[in-house]
Amino acid sequence: RKEVEQDPGPFNVPEGATVAFNCTYSNSASQSFFWYRQDCRKEPKLLMSVYSSGNEDGRFTAQLNRASQYISLLIRDSKLSDSATYLCVAGRAGTALIFGKGTTLSVSS
Amino acid sequence: GAGVSQSPSNKVTEKGKDVELRCDPISGHTALYWYRQSLGQGLEFLIYFQGNSAPDKSGLPSDRFSAERTGGSVSTLTIQRTQQEDSAVYLCASSLGTSEQYFGPGTRLTVT
């Protein structure tokens, strides 16, 4: 079983739509969680950290469910510029972060 | 401040040659990571350096791959006797401990 699993998509949505991605992690000892965004032929960039209480940054909301070991990302009012691959990440102390393979989002006008 | 830098940005080499890829992490970051990414694929973990601890080399695909981190800063990834399947983008990242990682722009390696 992969340590971090994501639905690869693609998710094709119109501008203005709300879209949600889920990701599961297998290691219950994971302590830190992030979402990264990767544009085509570019390096991944940190989108947001994920906190146990959930957190919001503008149109983006991240949630963590430790009991079920899943992380979610909600994007409201999608923009064309949101089109990218979204990487779910989990980590624990003293080891490298584990990246999922990503979920591809395509927002169309 | 300066981010993670990598050099060269592109490298074309002939099969069988050795290559060295360089990574300059963010100043003060204790952890450094190497990944590779083939076209349309996810990140493949290669190696992880954390402070003075022994590196985690569990992701290196073969003994042709090695990496060093000198003085807790700059790192070099060396690929010996390159093969066509080594063609990929090699990404370096750094972080403070196991906090969020910041990636460099990558080195695109093409083995002909």
GROMACS .gro file of C-alpha atoms in nm:
model
  221
    1ARG     CA    1   0.000   0.000   0.000
    2LYS     CA    2   0.133   0.343  -0.091
    3GLU     CA    3   0.201   0.571   0.204
    4VAL     CA    4   0.009   0.864   0.055
    5GLU     CA    5  -0.267   0.797  -0.197
    6GLN     CA    6  -0.458   1.041  -0.412
    7ASP     CA    7  -0.709   1.012  -0.693
    8PRO     CA    8  -0.503   1.118  -0.998
    9GLY     CA    9  -0.807   1.272  -1.171
   10PRO     CA   10  -0.820   1.469  -1.388
   11PHE     CA   11  -1.087   1.683  -1.234
   12ASN     CA   12  -1.237   1.902  -1.507
   13VAL     CA   13  -1.448   2.187  -1.367
   14PRO     CA   14  -1.584   2.518  -1.497
   15GLU     CA   15  -1.472   2.852  -1.360
   16GLY     CA   16  -1.650   2.935  -1.038
   17ALA     CA   17  -1.703   2.574  -0.935
   18THR     CA   18  -1.615   2.430  -0.597
   19VAL     CA   19  -1.391   2.124  -0.609
   20ALA     CA   20  -1.260   1.897  -0.335
   21PHE     CA   21  -0.967   1.657  -0.329
   22ASN     CA   22  -0.909   1.388  -0.074
   23CYS     CA   23  -0.595   1.202   0.014
   24THR     CA   24  -0.525   0.917   0.255
   25TYR     CA   25  -0.206   0.837   0.443
   26SER     CA   26  -0.113   0.498   0.583
   27ASN     CA   27   0.127   0.582   0.866
   28SER     CA   28  -0.061   0.679   1.181
   29ALA     CA   29   0.261   0.828   1.321
   30SER     CA   30   0.252   1.105   1.059
   31GLN     CA   31   0.257   1.443   1.227
   32SER     CA   32   0.289   1.708   0.957
   33PHE     CA   33   0.072   1.753   0.652
   34PHE     CA   34   0.082   1.984   0.354
   35TRP     CA   35  -0.066   2.053   0.014
   36TYR     CA   36   0.167   2.150  -0.266
   37ARG     CA   37   0.083   2.276  -0.612
   38GLN     CA   38   0.282   2.184  -0.921
   39ASP     CA   39   0.239   2.356  -1.254
   40CYS     CA   40   0.338   2.180  -1.574
   41ARG     CA   41   0.719   2.151  -1.604
   42LYS     CA   42   0.774   2.348  -1.284
   43GLU     CA   43   0.884   2.255  -0.934
   44PRO     CA   44   0.626   2.191  -0.660
   45LYS     CA   45   0.539   2.494  -0.449
   46LEU     CA   46   0.389   2.492  -0.101
   47LEU     CA   47   0.021   2.578  -0.113
   48MET     CA   48  -0.064   2.541   0.253
   49SER     CA   49   0.007   2.347   0.568
   50VAL     CA   50  -0.274   2.138   0.713
   51TYR     CA   51  -0.356   2.172   1.081
   52SER     CA   52  -0.564   1.945   1.300
   53SER     CA   53  -0.823   2.217   1.352
   54GLY     CA   54  -0.849   2.281   0.978
   55ASN     CA   55  -0.733   2.598   0.815
   56GLU     CA   56  -0.836   2.837   0.544
   57ASP     CA   57  -0.639   3.060   0.311
   58GLY     CA   58  -0.864   3.267   0.089
   59ARG     CA   59  -1.051   3.031  -0.143
   60PHE     CA   60  -0.861   2.727  -0.013
   61THR     CA   61  -0.960   2.519   0.290
   62ALA     CA   62  -0.762   2.222   0.422
   63GLN     CA   63  -0.893   1.965   0.668
   64LEU     CA   64  -0.727   1.679   0.853
   65ASN     CA   65  -0.909   1.375   0.988
   66ARG     CA   66  -0.662   1.182   1.201
   67ALA     CA   67  -0.908   0.907   1.294
   68SER     CA   68  -0.967   0.819   0.929
   69GLN     CA   69  -0.619   0.925   0.820
   70TYR     CA   70  -0.727   1.150   0.541
   71ILE     CA   71  -0.659   1.504   0.434
   72SER     CA   72  -0.878   1.719   0.214
   73LEU     CA   73  -0.842   2.034   0.010
   74LEU     CA   74  -1.142   2.242  -0.093
   75ILE     CA   75  -1.114   2.508  -0.360
   76ARG     CA   76  -1.402   2.752  -0.389
   77ASP     CA   77  -1.479   2.978  -0.686
   78SER     CA   78  -1.224   2.804  -0.910
   79LYS     CA   79  -1.012   3.022  -1.137
   80LEU     CA   80  -0.842   2.929  -1.462
   81SER     CA   81  -0.513   2.986  -1.281
   82ASP     CA   82  -0.596   2.708  -1.035
   83SER     CA   83  -0.530   2.452  -1.309
   84ALA     CA   84  -0.237   2.247  -1.182
   85THR     CA   85  -0.148   1.922  -1.008
   86TYR     CA   86  -0.208   1.920  -0.633
   87LEU     CA   87   0.024   1.706  -0.421
   88CYS     CA   88  -0.075   1.574  -0.080
   89VAL     CA   89   0.213   1.534   0.167
   90ALA     CA   90   0.252   1.362   0.502
   91GLY     CA   91   0.556   1.343   0.727
   92ARG     CA   92   0.683   1.235   1.066
   93ALA     CA   93   0.977   1.344   1.274
   94GLY     CA   94   1.320   1.243   1.150
   95THR     CA   95   1.213   1.117   0.811
   96ALA     CA   96   1.161   1.262   0.468
   97LEU     CA   97   0.818   1.395   0.377
   98ILE     CA   98   0.613   1.153   0.169
   99PHE     CA   99   0.448   1.297  -0.142
  100GLY     CA  100   0.143   1.158  -0.314
  101LYS     CA  101   0.148   1.132  -0.691
  102GLY     CA  102  -0.087   1.424  -0.728
  103THR     CA  103  -0.437   1.511  -0.844
  104THR     CA  104  -0.472   1.704  -1.168
  105LEU     CA  105  -0.721   1.991  -1.184
  106SER     CA  106  -0.827   2.158  -1.506
  107VAL     CA  107  -1.047   2.466  -1.480
  108SER     CA  108  -1.213   2.579  -1.802
  109SER     CA  109  -1.395   2.896  -1.903
  110GLY     CA  110   1.578   3.584   0.053
  111ALA     CA  111   1.745   3.341  -0.184
  112GLY     CA  112   1.565   3.017  -0.249
  113VAL     CA  113   1.702   2.676  -0.338
  114SER     CA  114   1.920   2.690  -0.646
  115GLN     CA  115   2.028   2.407  -0.873
  116SER     CA  116   2.280   2.379  -1.150
  117PRO     CA  117   2.292   2.316  -1.434
  118SER     CA  118   1.933   2.384  -1.533
  119ASN     CA  119   1.968   2.149  -1.829
  120LYS     CA  120   2.217   1.875  -1.898
  121VAL     CA  121   2.247   1.660  -2.206
  122THR     CA  122   2.491   1.372  -2.182
  123GLU     CA  123   2.580   1.061  -2.372
  124LYS     CA  124   2.493   0.720  -2.238
  125GLY     CA  125   2.776   0.587  -2.024
  126LYS     CA  126   2.907   0.927  -1.911
  127ASP     CA  127   2.906   1.044  -1.550
  128VAL     CA  128   2.715   1.357  -1.445
  129GLU     CA  129   2.714   1.576  -1.137
  130LEU     CA  130   2.416   1.782  -1.032
  131ARG     CA  131   2.448   2.056  -0.773
  132CYS     CA  132   2.206   2.192  -0.515
  133ASP     CA  133   2.245   2.501  -0.297
  134PRO     CA  134   1.983   2.488  -0.021
  135ILE     CA  135   1.829   2.780   0.160
  136SER     CA  136   2.079   2.914   0.414
  137GLY     CA  137   2.023   2.764   0.757
  138HIS     CA  138   1.809   2.475   0.640
  139THR     CA  139   1.921   2.156   0.810
  140ALA     CA  140   1.752   1.906   0.581
  141LEU     CA  141   1.814   1.851   0.211
  142TYR     CA  142   1.634   1.614  -0.025
  143TRP     CA  143   1.681   1.486  -0.377
  144TYR     CA  144   1.393   1.364  -0.592
  145ARG     CA  145   1.353   1.281  -0.955
  146GLN     CA  146   1.046   1.319  -1.171
  147SER     CA  147   0.992   1.161  -1.509
  148LEU     CA  148   0.751   1.329  -1.751
  149GLY     CA  149   0.395   1.298  -1.628
  150GLN     CA  150   0.495   1.102  -1.320
  151GLY     CA  151   0.504   1.174  -0.948
  152LEU     CA  152   0.804   1.262  -0.737
  153GLU     CA  153   1.043   0.975  -0.673
  154PHE     CA  154   1.236   1.015  -0.347
  155LEU     CA  155   1.609   0.953  -0.382
  156ILE     CA  156   1.799   1.061  -0.070
  157TYR     CA  157   1.756   1.273   0.244
  158PHE     CA  158   2.020   1.451   0.453
  159GLN     CA  159   1.934   1.577   0.801
  160GLY     CA  160   2.202   1.765   0.992
  161ASN     CA  161   2.491   1.540   1.091
  162SER     CA  162   2.284   1.221   1.084
  163ALA     CA  163   2.357   0.942   0.840
  164PRO     CA  164   2.165   1.013   0.518
  165ASP     CA  165   1.858   0.812   0.424
  166LYS     CA  166   1.965   0.657   0.094
  167SER     CA  167   1.670   0.421   0.068
  168GLY     CA  168   1.541   0.579  -0.253
  169LEU     CA  169   1.857   0.557  -0.462
  170PRO     CA  170   1.766   0.329  -0.755
  171SER     CA  171   2.108   0.171  -0.804
  172ASP     CA  172   2.470   0.192  -0.695
  173ARG     CA  173   2.534   0.420  -0.993
  174PHE     CA  174   2.369   0.696  -0.789
  175SER     CA  175   2.540   0.868  -0.497
  176ALA     CA  176   2.512   1.201  -0.319
  177GLU     CA  177   2.717   1.407  -0.082
  178ARG     CA  178   2.645   1.707   0.131
  179THR     CA  179   2.955   1.901   0.224
  180GLY     CA  180   2.967   2.116   0.534
  181GLY     CA  181   2.597   2.075   0.591
  182SER     CA  182   2.519   2.297   0.296
  183VAL     CA  183   2.578   2.232  -0.075
  184SER     CA  184   2.493   1.888  -0.210
  185THR     CA  185   2.605   1.705  -0.521
  186LEU     CA  186   2.416   1.416  -0.679
  187THR     CA  187   2.638   1.200  -0.898
  188ILE     CA  188   2.514   0.953  -1.155
  189GLN     CA  189   2.778   0.722  -1.296
  190ARG     CA  190   2.758   0.547  -1.633
  191THR     CA  191   2.431   0.717  -1.719
  192GLN     CA  192   2.154   0.519  -1.889
  193GLN     CA  193   1.865   0.647  -2.098
  194GLU     CA  194   1.621   0.562  -1.820
  195ASP     CA  195   1.802   0.816  -1.600
  196SER     CA  196   1.652   1.094  -1.813
  197ALA     CA  197   1.426   1.297  -1.584
  198VAL     CA  198   1.406   1.621  -1.390
  199TYR     CA  199   1.612   1.604  -1.073
  200LEU     CA  200   1.467   1.821  -0.797
  201CYS     CA  201   1.636   1.931  -0.478
  202ALA     CA  202   1.449   2.063  -0.174
  203SER     CA  203   1.549   2.191   0.168
  204SER     CA  204   1.370   2.244   0.496
  205LEU     CA  205   1.418   2.327   0.861
  206GLY     CA  206   1.390   1.985   1.020
  207THR     CA  207   1.078   1.811   0.894
  208SER     CA  208   0.881   2.126   0.830
  209GLU     CA  209   0.764   2.228   0.483
  210GLN     CA  210   1.012   2.178   0.200
  211TYR     CA  211   1.112   2.437  -0.057
  212PHE     CA  212   1.212   2.313  -0.398
  213GLY     CA  213   1.469   2.433  -0.643
  214PRO     CA  214   1.385   2.471  -1.013
  215GLY     CA  215   1.536   2.133  -1.099
  216THR     CA  216   1.792   2.001  -1.344
  217ARG     CA  217   1.653   1.849  -1.660
  218LEU     CA  218   1.878   1.556  -1.751
  219THR     CA  219   1.866   1.404  -2.096
  220VAL     CA  220   2.072   1.096  -2.170
  221THR     CA  221   2.116   1.030  -2.542
   0.00000   0.00000   0.00000
